[in-house]
Tab-separated table of C-alpha atoms and ligand atoms in Angstrom:
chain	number	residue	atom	x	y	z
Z	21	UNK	CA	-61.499	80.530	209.425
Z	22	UNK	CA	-61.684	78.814	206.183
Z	23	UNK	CA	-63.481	75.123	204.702
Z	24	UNK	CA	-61.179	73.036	204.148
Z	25	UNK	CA	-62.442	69.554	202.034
Z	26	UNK	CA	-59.327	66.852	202.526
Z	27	UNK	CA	-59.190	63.997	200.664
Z	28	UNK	CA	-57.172	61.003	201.094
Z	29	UNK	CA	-56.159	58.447	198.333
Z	30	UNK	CA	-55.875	54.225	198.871
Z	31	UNK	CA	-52.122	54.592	200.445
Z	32	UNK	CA	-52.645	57.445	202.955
Z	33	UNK	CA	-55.011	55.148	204.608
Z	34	UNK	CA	-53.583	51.702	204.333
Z	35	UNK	CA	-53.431	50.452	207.357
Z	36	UNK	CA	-54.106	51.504	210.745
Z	37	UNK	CA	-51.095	53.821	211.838
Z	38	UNK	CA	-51.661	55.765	208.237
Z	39	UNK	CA	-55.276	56.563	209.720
Z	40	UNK	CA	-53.826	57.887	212.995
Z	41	UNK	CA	-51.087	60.118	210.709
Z	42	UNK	CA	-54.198	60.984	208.940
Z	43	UNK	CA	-56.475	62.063	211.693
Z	44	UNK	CA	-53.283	63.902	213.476
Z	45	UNK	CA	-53.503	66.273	209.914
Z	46	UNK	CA	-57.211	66.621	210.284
Z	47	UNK	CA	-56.876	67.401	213.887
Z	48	UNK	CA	-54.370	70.169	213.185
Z	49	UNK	CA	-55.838	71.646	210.506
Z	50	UNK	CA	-59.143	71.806	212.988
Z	51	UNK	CA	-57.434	73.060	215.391
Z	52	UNK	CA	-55.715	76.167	213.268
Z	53	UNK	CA	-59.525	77.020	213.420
Z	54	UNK	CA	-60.666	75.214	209.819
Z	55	UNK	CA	-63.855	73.664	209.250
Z	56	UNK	CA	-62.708	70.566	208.140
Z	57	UNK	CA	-64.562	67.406	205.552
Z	58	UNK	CA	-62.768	64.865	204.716
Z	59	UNK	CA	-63.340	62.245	202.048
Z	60	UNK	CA	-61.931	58.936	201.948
Z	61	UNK	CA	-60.933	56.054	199.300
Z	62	UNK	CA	-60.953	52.582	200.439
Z	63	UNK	CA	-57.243	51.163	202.110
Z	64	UNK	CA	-55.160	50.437	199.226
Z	65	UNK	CA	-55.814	47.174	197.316
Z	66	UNK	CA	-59.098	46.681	198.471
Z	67	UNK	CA	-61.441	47.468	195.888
Z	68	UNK	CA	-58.987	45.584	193.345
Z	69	UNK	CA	-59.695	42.490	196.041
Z	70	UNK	CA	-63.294	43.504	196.987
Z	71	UNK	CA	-63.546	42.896	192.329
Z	72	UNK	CA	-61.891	39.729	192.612
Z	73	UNK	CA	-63.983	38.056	195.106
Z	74	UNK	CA	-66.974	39.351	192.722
Z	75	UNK	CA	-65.321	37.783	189.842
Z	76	UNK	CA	-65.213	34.485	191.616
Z	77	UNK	CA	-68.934	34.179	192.061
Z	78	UNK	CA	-69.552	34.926	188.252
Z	79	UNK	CA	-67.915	36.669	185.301
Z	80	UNK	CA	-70.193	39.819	184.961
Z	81	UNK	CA	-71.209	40.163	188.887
Z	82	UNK	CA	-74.815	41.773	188.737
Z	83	UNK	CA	-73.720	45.144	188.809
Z	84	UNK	CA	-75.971	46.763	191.605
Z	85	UNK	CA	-74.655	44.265	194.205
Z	86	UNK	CA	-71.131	44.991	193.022
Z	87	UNK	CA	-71.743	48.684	193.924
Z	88	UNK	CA	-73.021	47.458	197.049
Z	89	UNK	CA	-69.900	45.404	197.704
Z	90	UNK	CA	-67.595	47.884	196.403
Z	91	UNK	CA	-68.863	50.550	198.346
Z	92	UNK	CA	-67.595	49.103	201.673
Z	93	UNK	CA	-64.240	49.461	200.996
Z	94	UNK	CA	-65.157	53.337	201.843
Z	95	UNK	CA	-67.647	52.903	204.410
Z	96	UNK	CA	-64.792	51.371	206.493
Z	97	UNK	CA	-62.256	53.371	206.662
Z	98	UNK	CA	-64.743	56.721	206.997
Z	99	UNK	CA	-65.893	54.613	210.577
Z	100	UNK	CA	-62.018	54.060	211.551
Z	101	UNK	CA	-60.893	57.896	210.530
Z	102	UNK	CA	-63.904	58.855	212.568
Z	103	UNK	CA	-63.253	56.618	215.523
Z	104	UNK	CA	-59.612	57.243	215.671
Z	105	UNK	CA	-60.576	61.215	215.788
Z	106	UNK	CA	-63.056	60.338	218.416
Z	107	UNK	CA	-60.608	58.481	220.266
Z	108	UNK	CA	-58.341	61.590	219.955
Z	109	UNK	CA	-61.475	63.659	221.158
Z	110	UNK	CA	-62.474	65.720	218.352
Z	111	UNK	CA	-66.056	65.531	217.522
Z	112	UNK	CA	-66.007	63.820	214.174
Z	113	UNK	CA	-68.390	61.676	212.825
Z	114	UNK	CA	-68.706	59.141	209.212
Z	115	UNK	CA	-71.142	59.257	206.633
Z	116	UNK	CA	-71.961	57.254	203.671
Z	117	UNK	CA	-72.539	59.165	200.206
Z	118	UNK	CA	-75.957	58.694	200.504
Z	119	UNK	CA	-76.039	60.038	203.892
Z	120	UNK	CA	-73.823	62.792	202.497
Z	121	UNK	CA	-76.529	63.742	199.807
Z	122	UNK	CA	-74.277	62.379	196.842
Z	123	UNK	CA	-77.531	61.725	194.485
Z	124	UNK	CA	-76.345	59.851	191.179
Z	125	UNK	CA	-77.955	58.616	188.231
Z	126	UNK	CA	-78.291	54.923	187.893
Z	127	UNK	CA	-75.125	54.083	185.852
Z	128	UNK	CA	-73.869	51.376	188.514
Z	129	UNK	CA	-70.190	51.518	188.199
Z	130	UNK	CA	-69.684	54.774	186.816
Z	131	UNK	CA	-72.285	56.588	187.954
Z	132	UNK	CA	-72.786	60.625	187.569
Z	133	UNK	CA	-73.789	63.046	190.273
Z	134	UNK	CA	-76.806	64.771	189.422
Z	135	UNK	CA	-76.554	66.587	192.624
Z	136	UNK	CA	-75.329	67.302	196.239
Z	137	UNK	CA	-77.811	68.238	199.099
Z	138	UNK	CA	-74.933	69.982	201.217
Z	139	UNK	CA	-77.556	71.035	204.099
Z	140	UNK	CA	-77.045	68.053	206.502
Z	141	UNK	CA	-73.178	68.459	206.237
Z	142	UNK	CA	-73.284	72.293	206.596
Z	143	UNK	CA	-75.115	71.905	209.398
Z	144	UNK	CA	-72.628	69.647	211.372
Z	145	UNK	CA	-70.044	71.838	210.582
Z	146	UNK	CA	-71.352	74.636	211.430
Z	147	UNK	CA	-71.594	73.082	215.060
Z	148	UNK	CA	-67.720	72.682	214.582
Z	149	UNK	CA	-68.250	68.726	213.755
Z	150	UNK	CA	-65.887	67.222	211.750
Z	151	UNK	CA	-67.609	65.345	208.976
Z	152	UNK	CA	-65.735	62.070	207.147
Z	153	UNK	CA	-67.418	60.971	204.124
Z	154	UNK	CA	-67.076	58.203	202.415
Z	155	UNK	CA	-65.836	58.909	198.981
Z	156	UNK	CA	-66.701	57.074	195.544
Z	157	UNK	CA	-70.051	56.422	196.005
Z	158	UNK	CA	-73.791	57.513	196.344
Z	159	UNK	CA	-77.266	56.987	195.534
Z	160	UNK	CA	-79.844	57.270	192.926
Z	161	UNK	CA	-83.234	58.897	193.685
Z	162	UNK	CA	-84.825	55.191	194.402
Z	163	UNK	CA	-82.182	54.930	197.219
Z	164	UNK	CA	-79.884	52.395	195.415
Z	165	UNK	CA	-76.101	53.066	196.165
Z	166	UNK	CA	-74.124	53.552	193.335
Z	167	UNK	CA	-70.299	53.571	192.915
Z	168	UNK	CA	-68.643	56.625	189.972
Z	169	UNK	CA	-65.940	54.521	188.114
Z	170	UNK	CA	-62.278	53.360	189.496
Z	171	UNK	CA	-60.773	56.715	191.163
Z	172	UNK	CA	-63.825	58.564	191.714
Z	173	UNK	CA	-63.458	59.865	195.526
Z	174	UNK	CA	-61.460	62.342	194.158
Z	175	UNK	CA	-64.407	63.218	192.013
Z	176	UNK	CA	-66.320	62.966	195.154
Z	177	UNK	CA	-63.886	65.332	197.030
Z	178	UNK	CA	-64.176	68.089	194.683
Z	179	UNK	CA	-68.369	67.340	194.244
Z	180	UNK	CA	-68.495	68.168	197.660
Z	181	UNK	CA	-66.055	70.575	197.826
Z	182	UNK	CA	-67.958	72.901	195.787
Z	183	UNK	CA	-71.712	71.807	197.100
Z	184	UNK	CA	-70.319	73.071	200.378
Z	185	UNK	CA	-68.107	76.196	198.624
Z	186	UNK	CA	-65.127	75.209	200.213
Z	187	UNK	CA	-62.424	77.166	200.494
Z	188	UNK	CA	-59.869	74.478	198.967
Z	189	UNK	CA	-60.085	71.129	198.115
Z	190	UNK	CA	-56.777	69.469	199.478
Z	191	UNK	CA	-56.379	65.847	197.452
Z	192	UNK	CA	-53.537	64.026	199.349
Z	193	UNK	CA	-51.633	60.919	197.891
Z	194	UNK	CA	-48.585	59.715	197.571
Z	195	UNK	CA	-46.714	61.933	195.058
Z	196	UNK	CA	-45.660	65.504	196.216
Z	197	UNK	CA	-47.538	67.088	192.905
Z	198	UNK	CA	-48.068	67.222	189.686
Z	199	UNK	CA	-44.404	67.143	187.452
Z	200	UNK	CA	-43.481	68.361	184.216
Z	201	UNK	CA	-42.769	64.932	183.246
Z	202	UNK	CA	-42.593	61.242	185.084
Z	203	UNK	CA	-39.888	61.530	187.474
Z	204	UNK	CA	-39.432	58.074	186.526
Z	205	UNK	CA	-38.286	58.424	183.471
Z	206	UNK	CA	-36.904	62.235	183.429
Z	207	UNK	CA	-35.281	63.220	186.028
Z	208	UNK	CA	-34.922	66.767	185.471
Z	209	UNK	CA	-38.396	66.767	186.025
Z	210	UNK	CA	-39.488	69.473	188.772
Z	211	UNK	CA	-42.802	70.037	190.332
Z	212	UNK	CA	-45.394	72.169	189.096
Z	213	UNK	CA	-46.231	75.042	191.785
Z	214	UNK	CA	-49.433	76.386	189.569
Z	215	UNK	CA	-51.358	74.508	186.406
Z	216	UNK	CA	-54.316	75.284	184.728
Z	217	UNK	CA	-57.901	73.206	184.912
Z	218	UNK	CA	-57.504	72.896	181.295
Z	219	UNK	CA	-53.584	71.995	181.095
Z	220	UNK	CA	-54.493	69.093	184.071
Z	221	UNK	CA	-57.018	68.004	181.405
Z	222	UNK	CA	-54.947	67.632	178.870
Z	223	UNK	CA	-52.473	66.194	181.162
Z	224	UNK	CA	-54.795	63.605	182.610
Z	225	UNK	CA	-56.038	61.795	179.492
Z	226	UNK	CA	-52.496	61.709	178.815
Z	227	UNK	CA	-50.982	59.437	181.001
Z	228	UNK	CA	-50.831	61.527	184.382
Z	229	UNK	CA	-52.456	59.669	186.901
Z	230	UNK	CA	-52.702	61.577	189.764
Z	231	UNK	CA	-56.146	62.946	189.092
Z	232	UNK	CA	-59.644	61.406	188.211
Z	233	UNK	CA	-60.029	63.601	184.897
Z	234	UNK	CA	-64.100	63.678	185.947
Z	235	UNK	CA	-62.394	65.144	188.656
Z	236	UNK	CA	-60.789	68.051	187.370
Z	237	UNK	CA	-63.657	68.489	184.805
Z	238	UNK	CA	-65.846	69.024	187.901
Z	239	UNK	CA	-63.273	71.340	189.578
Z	240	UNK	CA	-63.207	73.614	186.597
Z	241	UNK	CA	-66.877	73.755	186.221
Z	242	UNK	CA	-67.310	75.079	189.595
Z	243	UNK	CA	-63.991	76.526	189.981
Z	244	UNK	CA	-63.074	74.603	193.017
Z	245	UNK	CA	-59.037	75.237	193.755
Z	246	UNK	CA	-57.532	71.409	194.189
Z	247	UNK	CA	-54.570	71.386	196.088
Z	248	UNK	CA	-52.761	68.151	195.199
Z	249	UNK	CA	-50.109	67.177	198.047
Z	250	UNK	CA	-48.579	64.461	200.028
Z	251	UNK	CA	-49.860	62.787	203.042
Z	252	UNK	CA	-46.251	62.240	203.886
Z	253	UNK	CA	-45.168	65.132	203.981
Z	254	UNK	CA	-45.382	68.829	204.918
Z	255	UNK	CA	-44.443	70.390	201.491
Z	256	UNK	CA	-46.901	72.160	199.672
Z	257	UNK	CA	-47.743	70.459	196.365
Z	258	UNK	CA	-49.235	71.623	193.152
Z	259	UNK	CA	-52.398	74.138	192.862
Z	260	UNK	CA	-54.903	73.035	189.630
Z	261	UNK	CA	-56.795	76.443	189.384
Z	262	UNK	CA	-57.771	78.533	186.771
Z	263	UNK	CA	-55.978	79.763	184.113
Z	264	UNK	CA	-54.256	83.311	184.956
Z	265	UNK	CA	-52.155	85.630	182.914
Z	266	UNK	CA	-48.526	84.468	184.965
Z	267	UNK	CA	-48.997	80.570	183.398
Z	268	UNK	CA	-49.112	82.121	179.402
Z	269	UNK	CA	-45.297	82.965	180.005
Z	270	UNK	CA	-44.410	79.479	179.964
Z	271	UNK	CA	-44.900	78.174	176.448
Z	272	UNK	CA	-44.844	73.847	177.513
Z	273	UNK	CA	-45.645	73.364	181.203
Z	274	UNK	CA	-45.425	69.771	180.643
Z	275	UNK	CA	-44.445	67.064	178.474
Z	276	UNK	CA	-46.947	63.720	179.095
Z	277	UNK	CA	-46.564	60.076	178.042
Z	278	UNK	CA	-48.647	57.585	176.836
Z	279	UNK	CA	-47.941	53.799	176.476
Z	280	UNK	CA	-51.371	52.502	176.635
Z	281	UNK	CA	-52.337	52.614	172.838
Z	282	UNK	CA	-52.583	50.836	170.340
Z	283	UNK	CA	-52.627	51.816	166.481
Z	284	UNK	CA	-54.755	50.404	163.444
Z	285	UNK	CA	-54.836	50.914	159.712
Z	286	UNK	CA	-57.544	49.436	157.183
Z	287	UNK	CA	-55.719	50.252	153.809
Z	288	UNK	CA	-57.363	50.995	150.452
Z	289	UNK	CA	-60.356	52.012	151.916
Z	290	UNK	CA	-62.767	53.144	149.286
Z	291	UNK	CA	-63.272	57.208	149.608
Z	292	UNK	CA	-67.074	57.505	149.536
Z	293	UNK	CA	-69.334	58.347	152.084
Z	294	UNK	CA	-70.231	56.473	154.992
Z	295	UNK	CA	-67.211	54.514	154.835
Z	296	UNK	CA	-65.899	55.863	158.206
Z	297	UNK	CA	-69.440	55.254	159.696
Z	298	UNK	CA	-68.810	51.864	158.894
Z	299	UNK	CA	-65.513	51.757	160.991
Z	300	UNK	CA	-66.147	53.428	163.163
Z	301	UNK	CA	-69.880	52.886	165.033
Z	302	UNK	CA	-69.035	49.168	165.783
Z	303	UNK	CA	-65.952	50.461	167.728
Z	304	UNK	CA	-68.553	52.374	169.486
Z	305	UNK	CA	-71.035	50.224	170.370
Z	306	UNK	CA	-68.129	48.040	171.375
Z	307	UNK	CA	-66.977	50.878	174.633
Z	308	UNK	CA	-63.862	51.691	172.556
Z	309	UNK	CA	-62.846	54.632	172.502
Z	310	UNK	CA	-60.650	56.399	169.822
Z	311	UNK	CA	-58.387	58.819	170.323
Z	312	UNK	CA	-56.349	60.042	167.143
Z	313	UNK	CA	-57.500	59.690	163.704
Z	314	UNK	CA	-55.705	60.117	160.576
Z	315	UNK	CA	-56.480	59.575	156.674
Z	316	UNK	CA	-53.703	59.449	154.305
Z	317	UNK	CA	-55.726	60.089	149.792
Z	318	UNK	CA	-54.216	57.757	147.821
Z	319	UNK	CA	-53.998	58.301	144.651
Z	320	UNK	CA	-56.789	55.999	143.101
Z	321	UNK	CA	-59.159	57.622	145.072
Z	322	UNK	CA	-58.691	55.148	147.972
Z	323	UNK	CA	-57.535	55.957	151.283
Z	324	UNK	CA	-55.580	54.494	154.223
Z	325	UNK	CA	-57.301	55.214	157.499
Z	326	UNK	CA	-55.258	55.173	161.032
Z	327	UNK	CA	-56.575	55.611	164.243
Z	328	UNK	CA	-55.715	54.613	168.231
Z	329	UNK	CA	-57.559	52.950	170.673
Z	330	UNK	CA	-56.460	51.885	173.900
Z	331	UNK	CA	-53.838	48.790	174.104
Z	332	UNK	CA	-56.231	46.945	176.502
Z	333	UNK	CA	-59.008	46.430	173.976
Z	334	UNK	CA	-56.468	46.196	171.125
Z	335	UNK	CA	-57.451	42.505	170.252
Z	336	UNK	CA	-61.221	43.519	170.109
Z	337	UNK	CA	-60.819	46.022	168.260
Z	338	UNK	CA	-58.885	43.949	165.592
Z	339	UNK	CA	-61.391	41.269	165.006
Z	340	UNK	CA	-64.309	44.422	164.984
Z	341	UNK	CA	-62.355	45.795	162.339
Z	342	UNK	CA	-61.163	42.418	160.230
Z	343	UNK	CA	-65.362	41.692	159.960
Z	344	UNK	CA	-65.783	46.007	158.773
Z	345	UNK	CA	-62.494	45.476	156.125
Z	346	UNK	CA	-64.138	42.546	154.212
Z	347	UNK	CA	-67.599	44.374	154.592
Z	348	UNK	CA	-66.463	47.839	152.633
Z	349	UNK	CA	-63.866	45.921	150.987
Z	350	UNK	CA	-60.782	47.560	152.626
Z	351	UNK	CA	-57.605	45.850	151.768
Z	352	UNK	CA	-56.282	45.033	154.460
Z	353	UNK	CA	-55.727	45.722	158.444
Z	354	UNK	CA	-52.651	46.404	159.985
Z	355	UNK	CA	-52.650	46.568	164.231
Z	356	UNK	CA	-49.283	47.651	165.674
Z	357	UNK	CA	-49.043	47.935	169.766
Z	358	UNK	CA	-46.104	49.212	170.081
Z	359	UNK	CA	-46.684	52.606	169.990
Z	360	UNK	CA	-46.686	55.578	172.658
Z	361	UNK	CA	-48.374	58.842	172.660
Z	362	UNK	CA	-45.870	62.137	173.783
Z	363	UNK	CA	-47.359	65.540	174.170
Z	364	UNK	CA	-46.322	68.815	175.271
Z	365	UNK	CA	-48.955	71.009	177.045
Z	366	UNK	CA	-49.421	74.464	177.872
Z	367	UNK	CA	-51.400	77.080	177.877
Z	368	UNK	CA	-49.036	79.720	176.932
Z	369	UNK	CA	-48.994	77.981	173.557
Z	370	UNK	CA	-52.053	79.865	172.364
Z	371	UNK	CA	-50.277	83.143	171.792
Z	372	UNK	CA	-46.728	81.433	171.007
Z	373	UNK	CA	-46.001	79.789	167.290
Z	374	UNK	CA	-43.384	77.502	166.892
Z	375	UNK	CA	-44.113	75.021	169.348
Z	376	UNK	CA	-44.909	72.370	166.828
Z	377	UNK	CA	-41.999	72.841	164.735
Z	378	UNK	CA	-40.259	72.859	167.881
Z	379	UNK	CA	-41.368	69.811	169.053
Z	380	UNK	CA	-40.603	67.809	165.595
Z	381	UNK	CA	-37.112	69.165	164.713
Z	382	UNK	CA	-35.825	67.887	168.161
Z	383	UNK	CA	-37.469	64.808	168.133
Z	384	UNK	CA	-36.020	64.422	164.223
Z	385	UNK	CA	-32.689	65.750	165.570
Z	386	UNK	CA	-32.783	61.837	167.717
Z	387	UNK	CA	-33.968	60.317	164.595
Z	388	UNK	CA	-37.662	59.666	166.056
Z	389	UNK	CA	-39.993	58.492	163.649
Z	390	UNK	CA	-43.243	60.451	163.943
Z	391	UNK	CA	-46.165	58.174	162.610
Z	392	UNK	CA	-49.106	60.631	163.856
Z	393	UNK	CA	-49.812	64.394	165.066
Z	394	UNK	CA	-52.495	65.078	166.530
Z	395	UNK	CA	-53.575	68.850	168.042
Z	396	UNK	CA	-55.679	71.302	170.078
Z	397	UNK	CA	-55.043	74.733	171.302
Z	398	UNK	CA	-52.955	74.115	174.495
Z	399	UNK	CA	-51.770	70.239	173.529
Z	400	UNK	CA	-49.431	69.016	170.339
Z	401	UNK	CA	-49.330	64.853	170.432
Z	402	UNK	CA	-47.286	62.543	168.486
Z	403	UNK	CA	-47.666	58.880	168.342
Z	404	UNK	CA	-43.654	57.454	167.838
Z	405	UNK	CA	-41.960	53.937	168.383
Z	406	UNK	CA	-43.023	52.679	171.882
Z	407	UNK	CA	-38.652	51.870	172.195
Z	408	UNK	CA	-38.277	55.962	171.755
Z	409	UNK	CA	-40.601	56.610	174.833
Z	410	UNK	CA	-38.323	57.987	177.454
Z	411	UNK	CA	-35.519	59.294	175.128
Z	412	UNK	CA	-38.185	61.635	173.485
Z	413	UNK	CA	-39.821	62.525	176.723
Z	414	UNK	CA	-36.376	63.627	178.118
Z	415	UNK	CA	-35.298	65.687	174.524
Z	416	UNK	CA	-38.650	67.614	174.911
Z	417	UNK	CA	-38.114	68.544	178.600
Z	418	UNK	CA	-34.871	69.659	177.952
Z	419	UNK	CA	-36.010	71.555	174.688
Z	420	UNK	CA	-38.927	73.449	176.147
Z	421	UNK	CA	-36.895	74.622	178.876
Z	422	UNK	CA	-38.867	72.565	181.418
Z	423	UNK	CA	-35.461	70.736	183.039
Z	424	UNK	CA	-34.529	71.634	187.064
Z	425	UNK	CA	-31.217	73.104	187.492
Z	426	UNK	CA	-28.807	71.308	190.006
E	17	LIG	N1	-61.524	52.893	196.001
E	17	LIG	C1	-61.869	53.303	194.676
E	17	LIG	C2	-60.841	52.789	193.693
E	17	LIG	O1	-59.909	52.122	194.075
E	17	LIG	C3	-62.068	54.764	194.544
E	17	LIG	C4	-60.864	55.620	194.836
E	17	LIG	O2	-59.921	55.166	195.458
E	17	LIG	O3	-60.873	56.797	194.453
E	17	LIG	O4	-60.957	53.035	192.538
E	18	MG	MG1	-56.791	57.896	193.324
């Protein structure tokens, strides 16, 4: 008998007859003689319209009625999954975060857990309940609910996974796994059977969706095995666990994409301290964050600084740094959008050299510009033409050995 925590993404529970599929997987799994929790997100699309409607009243909707409003997207379908189960006749009953013991800090929005009171759960379990909570949100100690940023039941999931020591933490959506590139754009892509906490990390902030990244921060803290699979299917999906000796024999496990940056050079920057203070805190106070950072010495002891920031805030960003260039009298600033980020990851890279050289003699060998390189121990980056996306995403796969035979 094992506890299992299942959670189920936006399109798993879109509409009525995707609950029933739902509650027929949580019924079997029950009746294979699991404890079972499950977690819900809100039916696809509704949060993004439950945000609209807030917009409507006014531009900044005070944010602890927004977490309020946004919460109920949750709370409803935790009642249907539970009433459908009942209807079924399994003993299953909902429960808010709150209810759950989700406590948060007061960051409405994107709040933090702080902690998980996992007796009131436990308990129903242990009387062979089965316990739906809803996912994405909690309280703060003054009982004020709270929501933990766009994505966050799976955060939730694997929060409560490991209050309650759960076996596994099953995360169903509607991909099969995680793959060694976008099937989209590569498809010799094949689907990862094991990956690494660390390598999802890297993954994540790179352009792989599947995941919260608080998510799988949380998951390797506590060591909480995350199954991500399909709610459509039967096939098993990919394990994010932690890091054993089998994944170092694969030097790149994946190659990631990134087309949501945006790069920006002040030029003839004077080289004295507190210059990149100066550039940099406004971008701060600002919510921008910046990923790569580069700084070319110029001669005349000047020096051209680069650095990327997401494409959303792009325009921001560019007036921030217009009003810092005439402050520390940089010459100029440059802003170019149309840029992407590719990466290879893996952890068998720390005992393996020649992966970087790898990676840039096959992406010269297409004649791919690389304009930054950025690296850490299990991650090599390189910001190229936006047009060369896909081409260099493919070359890589193929390169690192990564491509599915047919
Ligand atoms: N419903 C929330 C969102 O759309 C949380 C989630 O689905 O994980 O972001
Ligand atoms: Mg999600």
């Amino acid at each position: 008998m094992s506890l299992i925590v299942q959670k189920y993404g936006g399109t798993s529970v879109a509409d009525l007859e995707r609950i029933h599929n739902v509650a027929k997987r949580v019924a079997k799994t029950y009746d294979q003689n699991n404890d079972v929790v499950v977690i819900l997100s809100a039916m696809a699309g509704v949060t993004d319209n439950l945000i609209d409607m807030a917009n409507t009243i006014a531009e900044s909707p005070d944010k602890r009625e927004l977490d309020v409003l946004l919460a109920t997207g949750e709370q409803t379908t935790a009642a249907l999954l539970a009433m459908t189960l009942k209807k079924m006749n399994y003993p299953a009953l909902s429960m808010l975060g709150h209810q759950a013991g989700v406590i948060t800090d007061r960051s409405y929005g994107n709040a933090r857990i702080i902690e998980i009171g996992a007796e009131y759960i436990l308990k129903l379990i242990q009387k062979r309940n089965i316990v739906v909570v809803a996912g994405f949100q909690g309280s703060d100690v003054g009982g004020n609910i709270t929501t933990l940023g766009r994505g966050g039941s799976d955060t939730s999931a694997v929060a409560i996974a490991s209050a309650l020591k759960a076996d596994i933490c099953e995360i169903y959506t509607d991909v099969d796994g995680i793959y060694t590139a976008d099937p989209n754009i590569c498809e010799k892509a094949r689907k990862i059977d094991r990956i690494s906490y660390d390598e999802m990390l890297n993954m994540a902030s790179l352009g792989a969706k599947v995941l919260q990244i608080r998510s799988v921060g949380f998951a390797k803290k506590y060591n909480v095995p995350v199954h991500v699979r399909s709610s459509f299917s039967e096939e098993e999906g990919t394990m994010v666990v932690s890091e054993d000796a089998g994944m170092e024999s694969l030097v790149v496990s994946a190659v990631t994409h990134d087309k949501n940056q945006a790069r920006i050079t002040l030029t003839k920057v004077q080289d004295r301290p507190g210059v990149a203070a100066k550039i940099f805190a406004p971008l701060a106070e600002a919510g921008i964050v910046v990923d790569m950072i580069i700084q070319n010495i110029r001669p005349e002891g000047q020096t051209d600084l680069t650095f990327t920031i997401p494409k959303a805030q792009f325009k921001t960003a560019m007036e921030i740094e217009r009003k810092v260039a005439e402050e520390i009298e940089a010459q100029d600033v440059l802003g170019d959008k149309n840029i992407a980020m590719v990466s290879v990851v893996g952890v068998g890279m720390k005992n393996h050299s020649g992966v970087a050289s790898m990676m840039f003699n096959t992406l010269a060998r297409e004649n791919i510009n690389i304009m930054m390189i950025s690296t850490s121990e299990i991650r090599i980056s390189c910001v190229i033409e936006e047009k060369y996306t896909e081409l260099a995403v493919r070359v890589l796969h193929t390169a690192f050995g990564l491509d599915k035979e047919d």
